[in-house]
Coordinates of C-alpha atoms in Angstrom, one line a residue:
M1 CA -118.0 42.5 -9.6
A2 CA -117.8 43.9 -13.1
M3 CA -114.1 44.6 -12.6
D4 CA -113.5 41.1 -11.2
K5 CA -115.2 39.5 -14.2
L6 CA -113.3 41.7 -16.6
W7 CA -110.0 40.8 -14.9
C8 CA -110.7 37.1 -15.0
E9 CA -111.7 37.4 -18.7
Y10 CA -108.4 39.2 -19.4
C11 CA -106.3 36.7 -17.6
S12 CA -107.9 33.8 -19.4
N13 CA -107.4 35.3 -22.8
A14 CA -104.1 37.1 -22.3
T15 CA -101.2 36.2 -24.5
I16 CA -98.5 37.3 -22.0
H17 CA -96.7 34.2 -20.9
G18 CA -97.5 33.1 -17.4
I19 CA -100.5 35.2 -16.6
K20 CA -103.0 32.6 -17.7
L21 CA -101.1 29.8 -15.8
A22 CA -100.9 31.9 -12.6
T23 CA -104.6 32.8 -12.5
T24 CA -106.2 29.5 -13.5
P25 CA -107.9 28.0 -10.4
K26 CA -107.6 24.4 -11.7
R27 CA -103.8 24.7 -11.5
P28 CA -101.9 23.4 -8.4
L29 CA -101.1 26.1 -5.9
V30 CA -97.4 25.5 -6.1
E31 CA -97.4 26.0 -9.9
R32 CA -99.5 29.1 -9.6
I33 CA -97.1 30.6 -7.0
F34 CA -94.2 29.7 -9.2
W35 CA -95.6 31.5 -12.3
L36 CA -96.6 34.5 -10.1
V37 CA -93.0 34.8 -8.9
I38 CA -91.7 34.6 -12.5
I39 CA -94.1 37.3 -13.6
I40 CA -93.1 39.6 -10.7
V41 CA -89.4 39.1 -11.3
S42 CA -89.8 39.7 -15.1
T43 CA -91.7 42.9 -14.4
C44 CA -89.0 44.1 -12.0
L45 CA -86.2 43.4 -14.5
T46 CA -88.2 45.1 -17.3
A47 CA -88.7 48.2 -15.1
D48 CA -85.0 48.2 -14.2
Q49 CA -84.0 48.1 -17.9
V50 CA -86.4 50.9 -18.8
W51 CA -85.0 53.0 -15.9
V52 CA -81.4 52.4 -17.0
S53 CA -82.3 53.4 -20.6
W54 CA -84.1 56.5 -19.4
V55 CA -81.1 57.6 -17.3
Q56 CA -78.8 57.0 -20.2
Y57 CA -81.0 59.0 -22.5
R58 CA -81.2 61.9 -20.1
S59 CA -77.4 61.9 -19.7
Y60 CA -77.1 62.8 -23.4
P61 CA -79.6 65.6 -23.9
L62 CA -80.4 67.1 -27.3
Q63 CA -78.7 70.4 -27.9
L64 CA -79.6 72.8 -30.7
V65 CA -76.7 75.2 -31.2
E66 CA -76.5 78.1 -33.6
V67 CA -73.0 77.9 -35.0
N68 CA -71.2 81.0 -36.1
S69 CA -67.6 82.0 -36.7
R70 CA -67.1 82.7 -33.0
T71 CA -68.4 79.4 -31.6
N72 CA -65.8 76.9 -30.5
L73 CA -67.1 73.4 -31.4
M74 CA -64.8 71.7 -28.9
E75 CA -66.9 73.1 -26.1
F76 CA -69.8 70.8 -26.9
E77 CA -70.0 67.1 -26.2
F78 CA -71.3 65.0 -29.1
P79 CA -72.6 61.5 -28.2
A80 CA -72.1 58.5 -30.4
V81 CA -74.5 58.4 -33.3
T82 CA -75.6 55.2 -35.0
I83 CA -77.8 55.3 -38.1
C84 CA -79.7 52.1 -38.8
S85 CA -81.5 51.7 -42.1
L86 CA -85.1 50.6 -41.8
I87 CA -85.2 49.2 -45.3
K88 CA -85.1 45.4 -45.2
L89 CA -83.7 43.8 -48.3
K90 CA -83.4 40.1 -49.1
V91 CA -80.1 38.7 -50.4
T92 CA -81.8 37.5 -53.6
R93 CA -83.3 41.0 -54.0
V94 CA -79.9 42.6 -53.7
R95 CA -78.4 40.2 -56.2
S96 CA -81.2 40.9 -58.6
I97 CA -80.6 44.7 -58.3
K98 CA -76.9 44.2 -59.0
N99 CA -77.7 42.1 -62.0
L100 CA -80.1 44.8 -63.2
K101 CA -77.3 47.4 -62.9
L102 CA -74.9 45.2 -64.8
R103 CA -77.5 44.8 -67.6
V104 CA -78.0 48.6 -67.7
Y105 CA -74.3 49.1 -67.9
S106 CA -73.8 46.5 -70.6
A107 CA -76.8 47.7 -72.7
M108 CA -76.4 51.5 -72.4
M109 CA -73.3 52.8 -70.8
K110 CA -70.8 50.5 -72.5
Q111 CA -72.4 50.9 -75.9
V112 CA -72.4 54.7 -75.6
L113 CA -68.8 54.6 -74.4
T114 CA -67.5 52.5 -77.3
N115 CA -69.8 53.8 -80.0
G116 CA -68.0 53.7 -83.3
Y117 CA -64.9 52.3 -81.8
E118 CA -64.0 50.4 -84.9
T119 CA -63.1 53.6 -86.7
W120 CA -61.2 55.3 -83.8
T121 CA -57.5 55.9 -84.0
L122 CA -56.3 55.0 -80.5
N123 CA -53.1 54.0 -78.9
R124 CA -52.6 51.6 -76.0
T125 CA -52.6 54.4 -73.4
L126 CA -56.1 55.6 -74.4
E127 CA -57.4 52.0 -74.5
K128 CA -56.1 51.5 -70.9
T129 CA -57.8 54.7 -69.8
I130 CA -61.2 53.5 -71.2
E131 CA -60.7 50.1 -69.6
R132 CA -59.9 51.7 -66.3
F133 CA -63.0 53.8 -66.5
G134 CA -65.1 50.7 -67.2
R135 CA -63.6 48.9 -64.2
K136 CA -64.3 51.8 -61.9
I137 CA -68.0 51.6 -62.8
L138 CA -68.1 47.9 -62.3
L139 CA -66.4 48.2 -58.9
T140 CA -69.1 50.7 -57.9
I141 CA -71.8 48.3 -59.0
T142 CA -70.4 45.1 -57.4
G143 CA -69.0 46.7 -54.2
A144 CA -66.3 45.4 -52.0
I145 CA -65.4 41.8 -51.1
W146 CA -64.7 40.3 -47.6
D147 CA -61.2 39.1 -47.2
Q148 CA -61.1 36.2 -44.8
S149 CA -57.3 36.3 -44.4
T150 CA -57.4 39.9 -42.9
N151 CA -61.1 40.0 -41.8
T152 CA -61.6 43.3 -43.6
W153 CA -63.4 44.6 -46.6
R154 CA -61.3 45.3 -49.7
R155 CA -61.7 46.2 -53.3
K156 CA -61.8 43.5 -55.9
I157 CA -58.8 43.0 -58.1
N158 CA -59.1 42.9 -61.9
N159 CA -59.3 39.1 -62.1
E160 CA -61.9 38.8 -59.5
L161 CA -64.0 41.6 -61.1
L162 CA -63.7 39.9 -64.5
T163 CA -64.7 36.5 -63.0
E164 CA -67.8 38.0 -61.3
T165 CA -69.1 40.3 -64.1
D166 CA -67.6 38.6 -67.2
Q167 CA -67.3 42.1 -68.8
S168 CA -64.3 43.8 -70.2
I169 CA -64.3 46.8 -72.5
S170 CA -61.0 45.9 -74.1
Q171 CA -62.1 42.4 -74.9
D172 CA -65.4 43.8 -76.3
M173 CA -63.5 46.3 -78.5
K174 CA -61.2 43.6 -79.9
A175 CA -64.2 41.4 -80.7
R176 CA -66.0 44.3 -82.5
R177 CA -62.9 45.0 -84.5
L178 CA -62.6 41.3 -85.5
R179 CA -66.3 41.4 -86.5
L180 CA -65.6 44.4 -88.7
A181 CA -62.6 42.8 -90.2
R182 CA -64.6 39.6 -91.0
H183 CA -67.4 41.8 -92.5
V184 CA -64.9 43.6 -94.7
A185 CA -63.2 40.3 -95.8
R186 CA -66.5 39.1 -97.2
R187 CA -67.0 42.2 -99.3
N188 CA -66.2 42.5 -103.0
P189 CA -62.4 42.8 -103.4
S190 CA -62.9 45.6 -105.9
G191 CA -65.1 47.6 -103.6
N192 CA -64.0 50.8 -102.0
L193 CA -64.4 49.4 -98.4
Y194 CA -62.2 46.4 -99.1
V195 CA -59.6 48.6 -100.8
T196 CA -59.6 51.1 -98.0
M197 CA -59.1 48.6 -95.3
N198 CA -56.3 46.8 -97.1
A199 CA -54.5 50.0 -98.3
S200 CA -51.0 50.6 -97.1
I201 CA -50.3 54.1 -95.9
E202 CA -46.7 55.2 -96.3
S203 CA -46.7 58.5 -94.4
K204 CA -47.8 59.2 -90.8
I205 CA -51.2 60.7 -90.2
P206 CA -52.2 62.6 -87.1
R207 CA -54.3 60.9 -84.5
G208 CA -58.0 61.8 -84.4

């Protein structure tokens, strides 16, 4: 009697779909039989899927092999391996992380890279090298882009990268040089800084 009472209490409070409907005495007999058949069929299908998964798992057993110079790796069968990350990130969270990386790049890395650039003696080749290095960092931060025409991932081109990040080392260096020139132009014309910036050098000087 205790088991019958416990079973009735379980069926009346169970959250499994169909059990409560199949065991309620107030339900019509046809409806109870229908739900009972549904429960039996679902249980059989679930058991079949579990058995198929178990057979598939047993067909690829785990092998621990001590590899040395005399072991031929082609003798072992390696099953397909899929690594799924358990870390769930929202799209807004990913964008905030990317924006944070861009802010760190702008506030620290770019400032250190171009520190004292106004006084450097550079040519166009070195400026392109610095610009290329900055774009490489930005590409690492922003990642690839989905190309709808080819249905593949690809790297961003320079214009797309500039549109997304609005950061260019060459443009920043030009702006800083213009700020320095404007600062010098407001100085006293008889001062050493003004005279040095406007001096004309006749001979060639080595770079550096």
